[in-house]
Structure formats: C-alpha cells, structure tokens
Amino acid sequence: MPAGATRFHLRKYIAAALLSTAILGGLVVFAVDLAIDRAVSADARARAEDWAKYFVATIPEFDELVSTGHLTDRQRAVVSTALVGNVFRFKLYDARGNAVLQSDLETFANQEQHDHIDDEAMEVIASKQPLVSLKAGARERNMPSLYAEAYVPVLDRAGNLRAVAETYVDETRTGAFYHQSLGALAVALGVGFAFSFGIPTVAFLIRTRQAREVRHQAEFLASHDPMTGLLNRTRFSEIVQARIANRVPGRQMALVILDIDNFKLINDDYGHAAGDEFLKHVARGIGRFRLDEDIVARAGGDEFVIALTRASVTEMISDVKAIMATISKPIRQKGDTMAAHVSAGIYVMTDEGATVEEALSRAEVALHESKIDGKNRVSLFSRELDERMRKRRELEDLVQHATANKGFELHYQPLFAIDHENCVGFEALLRLKDRQGAYVPPTTFVPIAESMGLIAAIGKWVIVEATRTAATWPSETFVSVNLSVCQFQDQTLVSTVEDALKESGLAPHRLELEVTESMLMEDNEGIAEQLRSLKALGVSVAMDDFGTGYSSLAYLWQFGFDKLKIDRSFVSALEKDEHRARQILNTIIMLAHQLGMKVTAEGIETARQAEILRGLACDQFQGYLFGRPAPASGVALVFTSSGISSVSPASVG
Ligand code: C2E
Ligand code: MG
Ligand code: MG
C-alpha cells in the first residue's frame, strides 16, 4: 500500500471522526438548550408563585376584585407596587377563565374583552397546575429579549380555585446566566467527547485500516514473489489449472520456462543486490511482451514461468525470442554493466489434459535441451525430445551411481613401436556398463559426467587406478591417461598426479597425459601453467586427436608437447584417397618431428595402413590391428605376445 494512499485514508477517517464529533456536539448543544429552558421555566414559575402569594396576601378583598375587576385606589397602589422585580406585567382570570384584570389596563370593561377565553388559563383551571411558556421578546413592543408567561392557580385552603394569575416574568438575565455557565459546560462536554470518543474512534479506524493492510500484505506475500511482484509458483499453478479447465477456443496456450544462463556469475561478480536487480530486469523484460491473458510467475531462484496464450505456436516462439532478446540487452547497475542470456523451454498444451505440474515438467525438459544445446536458446517439447531426455536422465543416474560406488572400469589399449614392433605402452580408456551389462561409449557418458561436475572426481580415480596398474608393468612401458578440461579447473590436477605417482611408485616418465586442442581454446594461460608444472614433474604430455580441431601450430609450439596423436580419421582416409591422405600424414609427421615430438597414429585397422605409416616414419601405432582395449588382465597376453615377460602378478589378476 503506497504512503499516499495511507495518507488519503487517514484524512477520510479524521473527517469522519470530526463529523461524528460535530453531530454529537450539536446534540449536546440541543440538550443544554433544553436544560436552560427548563431551568428558566422553573425560575419563572417560582417567581410567579411568589408573586401570586404576595398579591393575594396584600389584597384581602381578592375574591371581590376577581369578581368585579375594579380596583380601589389602595388596591391600585398595591398593584403598582406588585410590579416589582422581574414581574413586569400581570393578568388575573376568574375561576371560569375570564380575564378580569390586567396590570396595564384597569379592567376589561367591554363584553368582548370579557368573553375572551385564554386557552392556557383554561388549562390551568382544569389541571390546577402552573403553566409556563418561554417567549423571545420583540424589541419594537418593548418586551425583554427573554420572558416567561407563567400561569399559576390561586387556591383557597380547601384547594378550590379562586383565580388564575398570569405573570410576565423577565428572564433575560437568568437565561443569560444559564447560557453562560451551561454554554461553558457544552464546550467542555464537546472537548470531552472529542477526547473520549473522537480520538479513540480515529485510533480505532486507523488500527482497523492497518490490520486490513497487514492482512492484504500477508495475502499478497502468500501468493507473490516480493522482489519482482510476480506470482509465486503455487498461485501460478492454481490460476493456470483453472485456465486449463476453461480453454478459450481458437487460442493456444503454452507453458514457458525461462532460466537465466550462468546467473551465479552475476551474483559472484557484482554481488547479490545486483543479482536482485537483474531478476527485476528479467521480470520487466517479460512484462513488455505480456498480454492481459498471460500469467507470469517467478518460480524460484533464476527461473520464471509464463502461461502464454497466442493464436499460433509461431507467434509464441517469436514472442519468447523477443523476450529473450530484451533480457539479453546489457543493463547498468551502480556503474557496472551487467548482461546475461536466458534459455527457454516451451510446452504447448495439447488436448490430452496434462496437469500444470506435468506441463511444467515437460517445459523443463525442453529447457534442459536448450541448456545442453549451448544455452541462450529456445526449445519446444516433443515426444522424441522427451525420450532423449529420459535416456539422458538414465545415464546421469548411471554416472552418479558409478561415481559414488567406484562402478567404472579401465580398459587398456596397447601402443606399438614402429622399429621393434613391440608393445611400448597402453592407453587407459574409461568404461561404464549400463544396467543390462552393455558398455556405454565414453564419448556418450564423459560429456554427461562433465556437465554434472563429476568428471574431476572420475578423472582422479582414472589417474590413481592407471598409475597403480602401470606400476606393475615392465619398466620400459608407459600408461597414457586422457584428461578432461574440467580437471584443470580446480587447480588440483598437479597435486593429484604427484600423489598418484608417489603412491604407486610409478616413474613419472612412464605416465603420459593426453589433452585435446579444444581444451586449450578455453583458458590458455591457466592450462598452460598446469601443463608446465606437470612436465616439470617429469610426466610427458600428448596432443590427442590432432587434426579434428584447429590443428594449430601455435598450440603445438606454445605448449611443448612430447607427442602428437594423429586422429584416426586421417588413417581411415587412406582407404578413400590414399595419395592425398598420405601427403597430409607426411606433412603432420614431419612437422611434429621438426618440433621434437613423437607421433602416434590412432585407429590403425589394416596392415596396409600400418605399412604406409611405417613408410612415413610414424613412431607408434595404436589400433584394432594391434589390439583392442581390454581389461588389465588382458595386458599380460599382449606383453607375452610381444616378447615382454616381466609382468608382475598384480596386473594379470
Ligand atoms: P581417444 O582418447 O582418442 O581414444 C581412442 C579411442 O579410439 C578409443 O575409443 C578407442 O577404443 C578407439 N579406437 C582405438 N583403436 C581403434 C580402431 O582401430 N578403430 C576404431 N574405430 N576405434 C579405435 P573409446 O574407448 O570409445 O574412447 C573414446 C574417447 O573417450 C577417447 O578418445 C577419449 O577422448 C575419451 N575417453 C576415454 N577414456 C577417457 C578418460 O578416462 N577420461 C577422459 N576425459 N576421456 C576419456
Ligand atoms: Mg586418447
Ligand atoms: Mg584419440
């Protein structure tokens, strides 16, 4: 709730409280007026009664006066003295209500006036009770501004009515007195009300409002992501589930998952506050292409989900790409320029009635495809993709399980020297069996292990296992181990190799490490440094699969390899275009020799290939013609057949 809105509500409440206080104030004033009227009436009545008593007492011929209406001179004098104090006029009525005397008229001489019956006097005659009515005076008639007409019955000892005296009592001063003192009371009551009612009312209303805001906020937090203001995953699922049940004809709905590529780097490089800004940037990017019917949520971490409704799949893909392009634009945050791509996975809802969770997991499959396909991509879910992903997940489980349970095997493929045609060493090749017992090719599971971040641990096992095995072989043989680029990342490779050599007792020159050109592309300096340290240990380093990458002379020169392994595609090319293949092989071998490297040809399958390569002075041969990769136990056979006899029992077992 914005501060402005809170202020607006506060003003409304204060106005309401003031209004109700004013109404109450009005009621108080009314009540006070009523009380003043009563007090003044009571005063008038008392004065009128006193006056009547005085009048009757000072005129002994009262009954006569009432019956005749004539005043004697003495009576006239008494009457004029009776007009003292507040009583400024009086009238007398006989017991039937006829006016018989008025202070400013001597008598009511004519019949007309005698016949005049006063209603109030009649009422008093009937009730024998005094009657007072208050009047505001009119200036022009010389009347006081407030006076009372008080009718009092004059009774004999037996209680019989003798006459009715009507006195006009000036109550101006009494009224003023009461107004002054009770007016102050009214103000005091008003202020009291304001404090005892108005202020608590305002406080109550504010508290109620705040409680409602807190409730709204709690409801908002329960269904939204506070940082981006988007829905959370739970609420998203509820809304989308309802939408699935009420599909709009002619419109297609898809669930899209967007995931920031390498979001961790943004957090690591610029801090978490910047990471938060980037998440908001993603939310804004989605917002720019959002239609009213779309539902958007932050599903957690750096993942966003959209239920996208469009006329066609083409339109969906084009909008998702537009969102991705918008997000990919760099943003500035406190002087830094941040940029990251996003990957997307789309599942177009079909009529088969998948639940939101099923649909989301299909979009997740598509997202996964985008990620392993190089990121910054959008993929659509399909049955084939699902099958591929299922197989991949199976393999991931297999790799995970084998890593935890030492479930890998090492097979060894012999390498032969050109000159004496003896086995000079073996390449250790990683093997993994699936649940049916069939071997999964390393070209399939090694990249998976790399993406799972497990290859460093597996590679370490390979180094330890291979050195331990090779240490049992004749001292003139070596073992060759393939490295993955990931093994260079945590800077522990050199110590791993050093420890393995120490542990196994294998002489460092008997260990060969194979790297490929593609690895060198990634991080030249870091890898070069570690390769130098490895060489310093006395280990030799070979460039594997030469010719499949950039075939860069620069790398060969820069890293000072001990050996170059020519990829088997060149060897097999001898079958198709012998002349050209021979020329290329000749050039590579000459070049390697010039740079002081030995050359191994991989994948020799025919005697003809071996013969040509021997003619080109290739140093070592590897291929099915000479021996297939086999478990350590098979190594002994190779040694025997190539005339090497000094194999320790451990390697045969
Ligand atoms: P690579 O290092 O080039 O290994 C040679 C591959 O060629 C092996 O395949 C081997 O079985 C195969 N090969 C050898 N002679 C012949 C032949 O005459 N004809 C044919 N068609 N193939 C032949 P493998 O064992 O399937 O290994 C494939 C790749 O997997 C290796 O290529 C290597 O890059 C990788 N790899 C194997 N073990 C490891 C390991 O422990 N760590 C790492 N990082 N990668 C490994
Ligand atoms: Mg190799
Ligand atoms: Mg190779």
mmCIF file of N, CA, C and O in Angstrom, residues 429-432 439-448:
data_model
loop_
_atom_site.group_PDB
_atom_site.id
_atom_site.type_symbol
_atom_site.label_atom_id
_atom_site.label_comp_id
_atom_site.label_asym_id
_atom_site.label_seq_id
_atom_site.Cartn_x
_atom_site.Cartn_y
_atom_site.Cartn_z
ATOM 1 N N LEU A 429 41.479 -46.445 -21.039
ATOM 2 C CA LEU A 429 40.193 -45.944 -21.566
ATOM 3 C C LEU A 429 39.071 -46.315 -20.599
ATOM 4 O O LEU A 429 38.960 -47.470 -20.181
ATOM 5 N N LEU A 430 38.303 -45.323 -20.271
ATOM 6 C CA LEU A 430 37.274 -45.471 -19.249
ATOM 7 C C LEU A 430 36.086 -46.272 -19.782
ATOM 8 O O LEU A 430 35.647 -46.060 -20.916
ATOM 9 N N ARG A 431 35.554 -47.131 -18.939
ATOM 10 C CA ARG A 431 34.415 -47.951 -19.347
ATOM 11 C C ARG A 431 33.311 -47.898 -18.297
ATOM 12 O O ARG A 431 33.580 -47.872 -17.101
ATOM 13 N N LEU A 432 32.070 -47.896 -18.804
ATOM 14 C CA LEU A 432 30.911 -47.894 -17.898
ATOM 15 C C LEU A 432 29.856 -48.839 -18.457
ATOM 16 O O LEU A 432 29.485 -48.733 -19.628
ATOM 17 N N TYR A 439 28.351 -52.025 -22.569
ATOM 18 C CA TYR A 439 29.190 -50.846 -22.330
ATOM 19 C C TYR A 439 28.598 -49.602 -22.996
ATOM 20 O O TYR A 439 28.175 -49.654 -24.148
ATOM 21 N N VAL A 440 28.603 -48.515 -22.268
ATOM 22 C CA VAL A 440 28.168 -47.226 -22.821
ATOM 23 C C VAL A 440 29.434 -46.549 -23.350
ATOM 24 O O VAL A 440 30.438 -46.508 -22.635
ATOM 25 N N PRO A 441 29.440 -46.023 -24.594
ATOM 26 C CA PRO A 441 30.676 -45.403 -25.102
ATOM 27 C C PRO A 441 31.085 -44.182 -24.262
ATOM 28 O O PRO A 441 30.219 -43.398 -23.870
ATOM 29 N N PRO A 442 32.370 -44.016 -24.028
ATOM 30 C CA PRO A 442 32.808 -42.842 -23.245
ATOM 31 C C PRO A 442 32.466 -41.522 -23.931
ATOM 32 O O PRO A 442 32.262 -40.511 -23.253
ATOM 33 N N THR A 443 32.379 -41.539 -25.257
ATOM 34 C CA THR A 443 32.001 -40.300 -25.961
ATOM 35 C C THR A 443 30.575 -39.890 -25.579
ATOM 36 O O THR A 443 30.189 -38.740 -25.731
ATOM 37 N N THR A 444 29.781 -40.834 -25.043
ATOM 38 C CA THR A 444 28.423 -40.517 -24.589
ATOM 39 C C THR A 444 28.423 -40.088 -23.124
ATOM 40 O O THR A 444 27.840 -39.075 -22.761
ATOM 41 N N PHE A 445 29.082 -40.892 -22.259
ATOM 42 C CA PHE A 445 28.930 -40.585 -20.824
ATOM 43 C C PHE A 445 29.933 -39.564 -20.286
ATOM 44 O O PHE A 445 29.660 -38.923 -19.279
ATOM 45 N N VAL A 446 31.103 -39.409 -20.967
ATOM 46 C CA VAL A 446 32.073 -38.430 -20.440
ATOM 47 C C VAL A 446 31.501 -36.997 -20.479
ATOM 48 O O VAL A 446 31.560 -36.287 -19.467
ATOM 49 N N PRO A 447 30.882 -36.572 -21.607
ATOM 50 C CA PRO A 447 30.299 -35.214 -21.595
ATOM 51 C C PRO A 447 29.209 -35.050 -20.527
ATOM 52 O O PRO A 447 29.057 -33.985 -19.945
ATOM 53 N N ILE A 448 28.453 -36.144 -20.262
ATOM 54 C CA ILE A 448 27.415 -36.062 -19.220
ATOM 55 C C ILE A 448 28.071 -35.879 -17.851
ATOM 56 O O ILE A 448 27.665 -35.026 -17.055
#
